[in-house]
Coordinates of C-alpha atoms in Angstrom, one line a residue:
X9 CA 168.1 189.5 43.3
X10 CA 168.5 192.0 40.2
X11 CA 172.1 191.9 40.9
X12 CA 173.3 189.0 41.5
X13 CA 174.8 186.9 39.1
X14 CA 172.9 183.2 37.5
X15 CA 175.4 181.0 39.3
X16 CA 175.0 183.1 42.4
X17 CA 171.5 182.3 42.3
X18 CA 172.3 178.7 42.4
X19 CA 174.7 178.8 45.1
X20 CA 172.2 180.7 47.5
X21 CA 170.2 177.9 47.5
X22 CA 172.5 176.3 49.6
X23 CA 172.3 178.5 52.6
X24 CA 168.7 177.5 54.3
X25 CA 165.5 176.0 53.0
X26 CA 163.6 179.1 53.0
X27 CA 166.7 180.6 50.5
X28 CA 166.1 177.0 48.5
X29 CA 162.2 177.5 48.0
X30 CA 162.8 181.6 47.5
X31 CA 165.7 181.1 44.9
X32 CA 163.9 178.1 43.2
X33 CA 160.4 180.2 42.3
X34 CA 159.9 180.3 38.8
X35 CA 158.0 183.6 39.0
X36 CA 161.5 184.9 40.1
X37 CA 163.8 182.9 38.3
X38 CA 162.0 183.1 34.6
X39 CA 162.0 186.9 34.4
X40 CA 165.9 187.3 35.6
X41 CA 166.4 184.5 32.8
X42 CA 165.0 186.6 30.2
X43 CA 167.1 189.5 31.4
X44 CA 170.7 187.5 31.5
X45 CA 170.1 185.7 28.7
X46 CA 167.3 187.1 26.3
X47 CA 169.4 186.0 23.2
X48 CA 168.8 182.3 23.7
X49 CA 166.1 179.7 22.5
X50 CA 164.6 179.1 25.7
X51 CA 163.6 182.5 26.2
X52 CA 162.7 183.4 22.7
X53 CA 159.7 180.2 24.0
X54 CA 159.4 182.0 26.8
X55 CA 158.1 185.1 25.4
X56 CA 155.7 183.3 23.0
X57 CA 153.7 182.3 26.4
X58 CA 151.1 184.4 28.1
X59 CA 152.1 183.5 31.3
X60 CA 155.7 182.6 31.8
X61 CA 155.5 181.7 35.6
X62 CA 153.3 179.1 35.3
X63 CA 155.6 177.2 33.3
X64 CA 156.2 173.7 34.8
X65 CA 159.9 173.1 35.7
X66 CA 160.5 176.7 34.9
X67 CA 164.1 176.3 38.1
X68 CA 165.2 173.4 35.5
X69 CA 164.9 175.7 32.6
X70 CA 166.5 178.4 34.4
X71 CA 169.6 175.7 36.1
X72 CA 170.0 174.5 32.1
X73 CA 170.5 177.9 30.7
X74 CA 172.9 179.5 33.4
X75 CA 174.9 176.1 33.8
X76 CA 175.6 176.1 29.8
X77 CA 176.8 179.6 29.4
X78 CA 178.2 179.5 32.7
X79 CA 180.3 176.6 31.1
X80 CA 181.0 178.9 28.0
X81 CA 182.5 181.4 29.8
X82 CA 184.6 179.8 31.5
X83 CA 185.8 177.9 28.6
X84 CA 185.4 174.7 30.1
X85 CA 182.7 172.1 29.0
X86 CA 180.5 170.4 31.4
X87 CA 181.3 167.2 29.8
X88 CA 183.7 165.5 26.9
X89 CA 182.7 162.7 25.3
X90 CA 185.4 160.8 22.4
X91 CA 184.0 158.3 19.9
X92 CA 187.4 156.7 18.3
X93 CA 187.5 156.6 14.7
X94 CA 188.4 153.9 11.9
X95 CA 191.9 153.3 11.2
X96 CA 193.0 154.4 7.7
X97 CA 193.9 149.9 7.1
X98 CA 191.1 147.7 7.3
X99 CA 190.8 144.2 9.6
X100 CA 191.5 143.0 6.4
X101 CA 194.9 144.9 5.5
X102 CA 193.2 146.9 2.6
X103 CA 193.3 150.1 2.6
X104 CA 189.3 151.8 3.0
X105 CA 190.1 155.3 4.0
X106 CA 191.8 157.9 2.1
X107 CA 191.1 161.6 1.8
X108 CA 192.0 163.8 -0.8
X109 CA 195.3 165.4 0.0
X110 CA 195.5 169.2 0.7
X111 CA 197.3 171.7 -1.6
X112 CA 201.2 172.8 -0.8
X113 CA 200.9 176.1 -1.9
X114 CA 197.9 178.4 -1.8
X115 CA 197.6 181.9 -2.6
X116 CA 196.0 182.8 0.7
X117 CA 199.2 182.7 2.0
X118 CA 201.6 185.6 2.0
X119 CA 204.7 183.6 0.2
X120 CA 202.6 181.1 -1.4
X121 CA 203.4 178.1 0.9
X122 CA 201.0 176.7 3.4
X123 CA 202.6 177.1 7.3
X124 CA 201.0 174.2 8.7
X125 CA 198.9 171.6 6.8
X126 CA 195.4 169.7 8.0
X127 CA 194.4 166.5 6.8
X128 CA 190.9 166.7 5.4
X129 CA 188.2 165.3 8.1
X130 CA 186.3 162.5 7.1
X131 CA 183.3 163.0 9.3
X132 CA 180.6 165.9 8.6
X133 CA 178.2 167.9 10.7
X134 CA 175.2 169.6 10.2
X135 CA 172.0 171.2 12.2
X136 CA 172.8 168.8 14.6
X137 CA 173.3 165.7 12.9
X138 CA 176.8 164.3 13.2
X139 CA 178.4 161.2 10.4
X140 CA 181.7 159.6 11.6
X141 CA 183.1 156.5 10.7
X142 CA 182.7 154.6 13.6
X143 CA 185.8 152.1 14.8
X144 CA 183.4 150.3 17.0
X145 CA 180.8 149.3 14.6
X146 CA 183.2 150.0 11.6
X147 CA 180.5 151.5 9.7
X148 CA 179.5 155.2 9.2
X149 CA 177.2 156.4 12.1
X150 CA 174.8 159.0 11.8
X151 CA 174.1 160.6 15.1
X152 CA 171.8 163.0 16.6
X153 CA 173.6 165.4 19.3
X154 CA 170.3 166.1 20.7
X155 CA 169.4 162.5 22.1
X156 CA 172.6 160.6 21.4
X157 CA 171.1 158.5 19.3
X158 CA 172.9 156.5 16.6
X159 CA 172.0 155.4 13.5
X160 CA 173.6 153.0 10.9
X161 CA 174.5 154.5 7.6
X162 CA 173.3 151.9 5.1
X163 CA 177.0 151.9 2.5
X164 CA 178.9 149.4 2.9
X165 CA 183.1 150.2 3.3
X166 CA 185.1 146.9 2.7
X167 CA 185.6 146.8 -0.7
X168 CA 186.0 150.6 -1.0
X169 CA 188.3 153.3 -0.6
X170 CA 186.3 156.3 1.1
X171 CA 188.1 159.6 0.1
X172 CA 185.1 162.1 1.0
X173 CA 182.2 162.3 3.2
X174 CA 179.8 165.4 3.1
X175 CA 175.9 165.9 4.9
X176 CA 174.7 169.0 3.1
X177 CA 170.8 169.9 2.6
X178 CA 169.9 167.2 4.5
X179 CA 171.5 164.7 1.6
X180 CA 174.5 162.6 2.5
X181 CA 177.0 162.2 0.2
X182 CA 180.2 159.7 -0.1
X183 CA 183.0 159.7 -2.5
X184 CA 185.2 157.0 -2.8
X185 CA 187.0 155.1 -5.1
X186 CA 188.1 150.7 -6.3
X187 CA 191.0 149.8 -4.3
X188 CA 192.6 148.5 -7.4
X189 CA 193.6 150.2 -10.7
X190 CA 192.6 149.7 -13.6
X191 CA 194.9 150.9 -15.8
X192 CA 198.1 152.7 -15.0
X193 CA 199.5 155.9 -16.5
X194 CA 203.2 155.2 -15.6
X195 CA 205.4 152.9 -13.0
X196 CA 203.8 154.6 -9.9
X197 CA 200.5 156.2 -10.9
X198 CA 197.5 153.7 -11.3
X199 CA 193.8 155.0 -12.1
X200 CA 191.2 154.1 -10.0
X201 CA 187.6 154.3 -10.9
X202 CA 185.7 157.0 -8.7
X203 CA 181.8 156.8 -7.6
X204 CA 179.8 159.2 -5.6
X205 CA 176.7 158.1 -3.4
X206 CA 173.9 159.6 -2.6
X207 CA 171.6 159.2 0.9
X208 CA 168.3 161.1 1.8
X209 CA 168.5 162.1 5.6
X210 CA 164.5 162.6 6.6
X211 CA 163.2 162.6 10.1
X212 CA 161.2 159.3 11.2
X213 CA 158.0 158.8 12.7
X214 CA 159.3 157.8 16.4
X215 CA 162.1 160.8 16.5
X216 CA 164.7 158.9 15.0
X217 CA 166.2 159.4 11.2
X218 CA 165.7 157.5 7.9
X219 CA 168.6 157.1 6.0
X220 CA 167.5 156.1 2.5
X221 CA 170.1 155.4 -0.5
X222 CA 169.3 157.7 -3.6
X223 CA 171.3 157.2 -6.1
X224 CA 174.8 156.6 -7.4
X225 CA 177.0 158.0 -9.9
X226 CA 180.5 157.7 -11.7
X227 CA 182.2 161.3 -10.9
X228 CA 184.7 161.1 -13.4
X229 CA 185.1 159.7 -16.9
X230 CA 188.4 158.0 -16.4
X231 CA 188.8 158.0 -12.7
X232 CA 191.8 159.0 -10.6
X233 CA 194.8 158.2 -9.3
X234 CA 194.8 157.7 -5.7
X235 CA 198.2 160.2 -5.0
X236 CA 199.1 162.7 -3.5
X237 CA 199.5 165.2 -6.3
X238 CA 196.0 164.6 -7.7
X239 CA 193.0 166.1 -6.1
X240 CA 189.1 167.0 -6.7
X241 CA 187.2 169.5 -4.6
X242 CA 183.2 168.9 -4.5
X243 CA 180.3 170.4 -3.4
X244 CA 176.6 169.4 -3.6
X245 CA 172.6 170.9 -2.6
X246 CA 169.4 168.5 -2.6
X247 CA 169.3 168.1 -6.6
X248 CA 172.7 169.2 -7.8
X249 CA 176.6 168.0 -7.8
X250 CA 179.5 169.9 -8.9
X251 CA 183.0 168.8 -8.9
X252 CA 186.3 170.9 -9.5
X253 CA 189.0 168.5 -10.6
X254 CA 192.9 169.4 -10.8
X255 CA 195.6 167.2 -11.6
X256 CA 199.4 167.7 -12.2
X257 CA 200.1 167.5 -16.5
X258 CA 202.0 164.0 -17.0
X259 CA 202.6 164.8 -20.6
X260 CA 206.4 164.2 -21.7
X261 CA 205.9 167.4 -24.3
X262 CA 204.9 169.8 -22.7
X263 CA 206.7 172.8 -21.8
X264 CA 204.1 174.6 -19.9
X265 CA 205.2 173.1 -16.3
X266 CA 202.6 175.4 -14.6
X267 CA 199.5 173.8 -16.4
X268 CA 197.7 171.3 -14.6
X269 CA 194.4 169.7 -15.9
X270 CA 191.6 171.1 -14.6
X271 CA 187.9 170.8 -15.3
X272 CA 184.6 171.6 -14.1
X273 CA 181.7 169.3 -14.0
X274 CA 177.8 169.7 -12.5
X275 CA 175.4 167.0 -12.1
X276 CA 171.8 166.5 -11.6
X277 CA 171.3 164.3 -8.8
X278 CA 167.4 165.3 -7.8
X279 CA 166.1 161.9 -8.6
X280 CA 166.6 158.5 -7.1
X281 CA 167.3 156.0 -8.7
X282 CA 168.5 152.1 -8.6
X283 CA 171.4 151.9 -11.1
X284 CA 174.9 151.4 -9.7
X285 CA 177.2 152.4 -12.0
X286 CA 179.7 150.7 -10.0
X287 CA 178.2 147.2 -10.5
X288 CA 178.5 148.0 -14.2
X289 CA 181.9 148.2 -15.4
X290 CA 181.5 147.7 -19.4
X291 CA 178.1 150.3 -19.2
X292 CA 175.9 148.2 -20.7
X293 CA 173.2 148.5 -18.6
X294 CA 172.9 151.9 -18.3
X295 CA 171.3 152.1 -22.0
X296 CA 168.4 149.9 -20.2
X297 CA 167.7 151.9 -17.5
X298 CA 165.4 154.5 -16.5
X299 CA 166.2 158.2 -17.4
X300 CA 165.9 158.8 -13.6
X301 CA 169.9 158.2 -12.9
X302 CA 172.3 160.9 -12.4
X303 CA 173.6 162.9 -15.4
X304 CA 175.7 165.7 -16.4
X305 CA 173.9 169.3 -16.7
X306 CA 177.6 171.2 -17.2
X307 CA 180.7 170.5 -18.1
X308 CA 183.6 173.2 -18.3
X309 CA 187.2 172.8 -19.2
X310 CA 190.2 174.7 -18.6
X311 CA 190.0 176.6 -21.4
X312 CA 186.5 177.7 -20.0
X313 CA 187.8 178.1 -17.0
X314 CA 190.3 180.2 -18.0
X315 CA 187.3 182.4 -19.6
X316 CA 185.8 183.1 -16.7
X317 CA 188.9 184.1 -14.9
X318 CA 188.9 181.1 -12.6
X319 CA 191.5 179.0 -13.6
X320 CA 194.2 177.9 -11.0
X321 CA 197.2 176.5 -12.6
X322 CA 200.4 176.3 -10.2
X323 CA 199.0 178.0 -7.2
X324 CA 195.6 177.3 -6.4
X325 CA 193.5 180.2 -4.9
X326 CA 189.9 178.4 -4.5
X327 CA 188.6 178.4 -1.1
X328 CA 184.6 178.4 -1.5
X329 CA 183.1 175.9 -4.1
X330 CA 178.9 176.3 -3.6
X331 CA 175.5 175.6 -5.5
X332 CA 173.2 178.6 -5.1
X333 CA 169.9 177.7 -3.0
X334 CA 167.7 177.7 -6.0
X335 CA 170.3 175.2 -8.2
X336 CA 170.8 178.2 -11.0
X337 CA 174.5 179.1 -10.5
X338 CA 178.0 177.6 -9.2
X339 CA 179.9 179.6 -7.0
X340 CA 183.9 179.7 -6.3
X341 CA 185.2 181.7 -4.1
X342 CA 189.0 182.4 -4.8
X343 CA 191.4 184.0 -1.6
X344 CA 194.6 186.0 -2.8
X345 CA 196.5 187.4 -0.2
X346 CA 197.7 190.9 -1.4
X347 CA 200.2 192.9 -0.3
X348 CA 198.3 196.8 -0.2
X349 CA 199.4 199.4 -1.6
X350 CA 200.1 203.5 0.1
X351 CA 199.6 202.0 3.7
X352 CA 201.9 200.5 6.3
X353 CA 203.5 197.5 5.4
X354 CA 201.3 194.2 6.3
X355 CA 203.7 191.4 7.2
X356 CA 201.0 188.9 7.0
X357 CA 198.9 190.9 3.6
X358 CA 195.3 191.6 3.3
X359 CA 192.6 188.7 2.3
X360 CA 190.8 189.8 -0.9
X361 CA 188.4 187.2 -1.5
X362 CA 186.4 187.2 -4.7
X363 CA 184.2 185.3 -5.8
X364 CA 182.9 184.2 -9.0
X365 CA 178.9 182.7 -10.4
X366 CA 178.6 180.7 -13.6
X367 CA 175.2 180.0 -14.6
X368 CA 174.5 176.0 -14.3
X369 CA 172.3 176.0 -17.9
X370 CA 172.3 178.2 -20.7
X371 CA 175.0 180.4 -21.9
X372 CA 174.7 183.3 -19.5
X373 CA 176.8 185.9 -18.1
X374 CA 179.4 185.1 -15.2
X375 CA 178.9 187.3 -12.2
X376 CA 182.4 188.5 -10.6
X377 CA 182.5 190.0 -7.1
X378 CA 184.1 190.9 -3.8
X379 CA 183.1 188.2 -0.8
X380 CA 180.8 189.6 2.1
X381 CA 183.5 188.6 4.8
X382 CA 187.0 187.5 5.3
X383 CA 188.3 183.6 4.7
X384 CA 190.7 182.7 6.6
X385 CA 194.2 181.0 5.2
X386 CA 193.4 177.6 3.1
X387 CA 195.3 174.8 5.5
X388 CA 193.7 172.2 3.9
X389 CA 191.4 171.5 7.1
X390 CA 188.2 172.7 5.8
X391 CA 188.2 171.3 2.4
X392 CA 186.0 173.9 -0.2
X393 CA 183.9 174.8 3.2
X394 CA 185.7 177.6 4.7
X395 CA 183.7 179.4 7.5
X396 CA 183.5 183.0 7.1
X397 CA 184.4 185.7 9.4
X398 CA 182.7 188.8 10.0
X399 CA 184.2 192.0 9.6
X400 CA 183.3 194.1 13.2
X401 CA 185.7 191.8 14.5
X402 CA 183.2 189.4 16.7
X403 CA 185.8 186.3 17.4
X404 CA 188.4 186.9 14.6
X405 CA 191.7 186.7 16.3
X406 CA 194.1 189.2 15.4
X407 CA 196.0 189.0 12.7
X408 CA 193.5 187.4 11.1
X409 CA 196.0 184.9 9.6
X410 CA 196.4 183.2 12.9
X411 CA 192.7 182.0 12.2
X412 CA 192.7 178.3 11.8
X413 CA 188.8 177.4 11.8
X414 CA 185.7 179.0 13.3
X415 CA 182.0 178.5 14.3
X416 CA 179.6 181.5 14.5
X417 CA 176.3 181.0 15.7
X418 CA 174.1 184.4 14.8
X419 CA 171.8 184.6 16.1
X420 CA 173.0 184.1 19.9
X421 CA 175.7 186.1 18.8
X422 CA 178.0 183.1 20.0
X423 CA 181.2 182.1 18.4
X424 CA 184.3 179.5 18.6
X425 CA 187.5 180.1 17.4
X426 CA 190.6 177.7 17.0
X427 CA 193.7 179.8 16.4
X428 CA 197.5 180.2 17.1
X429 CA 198.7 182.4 19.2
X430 CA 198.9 186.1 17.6
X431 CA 202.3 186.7 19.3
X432 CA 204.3 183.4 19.5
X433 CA 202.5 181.0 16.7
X434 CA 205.9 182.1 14.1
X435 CA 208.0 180.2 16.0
X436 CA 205.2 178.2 18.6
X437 CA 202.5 177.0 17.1
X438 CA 200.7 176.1 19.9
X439 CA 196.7 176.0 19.0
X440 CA 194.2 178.2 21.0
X441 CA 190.7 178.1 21.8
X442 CA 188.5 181.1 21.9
X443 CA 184.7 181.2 23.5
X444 CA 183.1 184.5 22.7
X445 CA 179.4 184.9 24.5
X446 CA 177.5 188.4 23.8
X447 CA 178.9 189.1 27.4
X448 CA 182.3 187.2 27.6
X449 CA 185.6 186.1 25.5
X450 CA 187.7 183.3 27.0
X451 CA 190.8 182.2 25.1
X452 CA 192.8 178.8 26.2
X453 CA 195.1 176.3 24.6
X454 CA 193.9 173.4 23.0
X455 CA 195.2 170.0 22.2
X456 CA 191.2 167.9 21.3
X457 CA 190.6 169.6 18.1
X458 CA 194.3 169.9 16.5
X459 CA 193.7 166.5 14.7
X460 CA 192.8 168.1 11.9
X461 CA 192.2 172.0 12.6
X462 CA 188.0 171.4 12.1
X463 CA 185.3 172.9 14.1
X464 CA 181.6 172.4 14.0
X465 CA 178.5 173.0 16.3
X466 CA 176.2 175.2 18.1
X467 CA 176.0 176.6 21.6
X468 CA 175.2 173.2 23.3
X469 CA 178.3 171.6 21.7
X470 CA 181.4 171.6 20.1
X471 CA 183.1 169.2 17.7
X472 CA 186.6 168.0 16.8
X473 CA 188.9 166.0 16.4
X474 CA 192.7 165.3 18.5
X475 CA 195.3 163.5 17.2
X476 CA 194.6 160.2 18.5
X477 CA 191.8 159.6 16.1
X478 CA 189.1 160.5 18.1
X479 CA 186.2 162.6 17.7
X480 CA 186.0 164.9 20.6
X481 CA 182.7 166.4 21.6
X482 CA 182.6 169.2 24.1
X483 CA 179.3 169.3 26.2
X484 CA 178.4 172.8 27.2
X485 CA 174.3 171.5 28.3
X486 CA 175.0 168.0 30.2

């Protein structure tokens, strides 16, 4: 039986019912699973028990882990499931969804200007927990890929104009903004008051999730306009928020055309608390409440910016915007596309991402270095959370400025990648799909996740989004 294959295995237990009861033994099946597939959870479990064969259901085990990888090398999911999503109008005619709009130029790309934009996603994953803005309940949904259960996201959207939605560290976070201006900088541009809020994501007693409100906070001191040219990048961990803001220079008297604002802010967001700055236009009841609400920890303008060697003027470079684990530094991660030097010419360049701490407190030294990895091109699709690819080569398409977005899972070793085609995407971009197991590599085109060029998920799933405004979730275990 050492030789044949898992799905072989399977099949011969069509043939007879003495083949049925011989090729459905556990004591046969659990060792040949270990040594087809030693990489995987289940047999990681495995090995932690004394006496693998007497595991109960050890065939079902066995029929779960073949018929999923079985599924990834093929390329083909077992099953695909599409929840639609919430239309960018309300029932009501008011607008309630707008994302921030990606750069047009970006100097990860060879000639500065971006080959094919993505709309920023405004749904989020992570460690199995999935938020989407649901068109059937018209709320945000918070669901578990492991049971399929759903939970309601406690914020309401009418009323609001959602531009960002981000789980991270187990804390949800939305941005959004009034739907009406409050003052107006010119004919066309109108200001527009901007809030962040804050939910804690805990695990409940009966297997479910608790999504509890923390807090709520103003992320910018005289809001935003809601336009195309003005954008704001954020990140966040547990206890801290930072926010990278860059807007085009409306000044009449300048002659510096190549000098947007930009600024820098962090916040401490650690503790909950019940005032909603956004119930409190005039700010007079913030003096009267507790010291527990969000507040600023950092604040850095251009000109500090500029100090540190992170300033982006014209042609934005930032790719990576992260809070260290331990809430002690901010890290951006800048991607210049160079063209080298003494070696064959490159007609696509070379990535060179660096990237760049600044200490949150005090007045320490910044800490400037190369990026373990390779980001691929900024397209807008993956906000200030690029994925990062590995340099052996392990799923990163070749040239690696093909790379649209990409999944690696470790410690199977497993990865996804969504690219164009390395020989035809100049002239066809036709978007690609590439499985890589430990033991396989399947490639095929793709039409379910070009909504918006975003990937996210493990080896039991796979999550995107198509053009039809549907989230799209390939099933690889049922």
């Amino acid at each position: 039986m050492g030789y044949l294959q898992p799905n072989e295995l399977v099949r011969c237990r069509r043939v007879s019912r003495a083949w049925s009861e011989a090729f459905s033994n556990p004591a046969i099946l659990l060792p040949l699973l270990k040594k087809h597939y030693p990489w995987t959870q289940e047999v990681k479990n495995l090995c932690k028990n004394r006496s693998p064969e007497k595991i109960p259901q050890g065939r079902r085990l066995f029929d779960q882990v073949a018929s999923r990888y079985h599924h990834l090398e093929q390329g083909k999911p077992r099953s695909i499931r599409k929840y639609r999503l919430c239309d960018d109008f309300g029932s009501a005619g008011d607008r309630e969804w707008y994302q921030v709009q990606p750069w047009d130029s970006h100097a990860s790309h060879m000639r500065r200007f971006i080959d094919r934009q993505f709309a920023e996603a405004l749904w989020t994953f992570e460690d199995g927990l999935l938020v989407y803005p649901s068109a059937d309940h018209q709320f945000l949904v918070l669901m578990d890929l492991e049971t399929d259960r759903q939970f309601m996201v406690p914020f309401i959207i009418r009323g609001k104009v959602i531009r960002r939605v981000r789980l991270q560290k187990r804390l949800l976070v939305v941005e959004w903004a009034e739907p009406k201006a409050f003052h107006w900088l010119n004919d066309s541009d109108g200001v527009h008051r901007h809030f962040a809020s804050s939910f804690d994501v805990t695990r409940s007693e009966e297997q479910g999730w608790n999504i509890v409100p923390r807090n709520e906070w103003k992320i910018m001191f005289l809001g935003h306009p809601l336009s195309e040219r003005d954008r704001f990048f954020s990140s966040h961990s547990n206890t801290h928020y930072v926010i990278y803001i860059w807007q085009p220079n409306r000044s009449l008297y300048t002659a510096d055309e190549d000098a947007p604002i930009e600024s820098l802010s962090i916040w401490d967001i650690s503790k909950t608390s019940s005032y909603r700055p956004s119930l409190d236009p005039t700010g007079r009841l913030r003096d009267e409440s507790p010291d527990d609400s969000p507040s600023i920890v950092a604040r850095f303008g251009f000109r500090d910016l500029e100090f540190f060697d992170i300033r982006q003027r014209g042609c934005p470079s930032i790719q990576r915007l992260d809070i260290t684990d331990d809430s002690q530094a901010v890290e951006i991660t800048e991607n210049v596309c160079i063209r080298p030097e003494d070696q064959p010419p490159e007609p696509f360049g070379i990535p060179q991402p660096i990237t760049t701490s600044i200490p949150i407190l005090g007045n320490g030294p910044h800490w400037r270095r190369e990026f373990e990895g390779v980001l691929p091109p900024y397209r807008g699709n993956c906000s200030m959370q690029a994925e990062t690819m590995r340099f052996d080569g392990f799923i990163m398409m070749d040239p690696w400025y093909g790379v649209i977005a990409q999944v690696t899972v470790l410690e199977p070793d497993l990865g996804f990648c969504l690219h164009f085609d390395p020989w035809t995407w100049v002239q066809n971009q036709i978007v690609h799909l590439t499985i890589q197991t430990p033991r396989s590599s399947v490639t095929c085109v793709n039409w379910d996740f070009v909504g918006r060029g975003r990937l996210a998920g493990c080896e039991k799933y796979l999550v995107g989004e198509n053009c039809n405004r549907e989230l799209v979730i390939y099933r690889f275990d049922r």
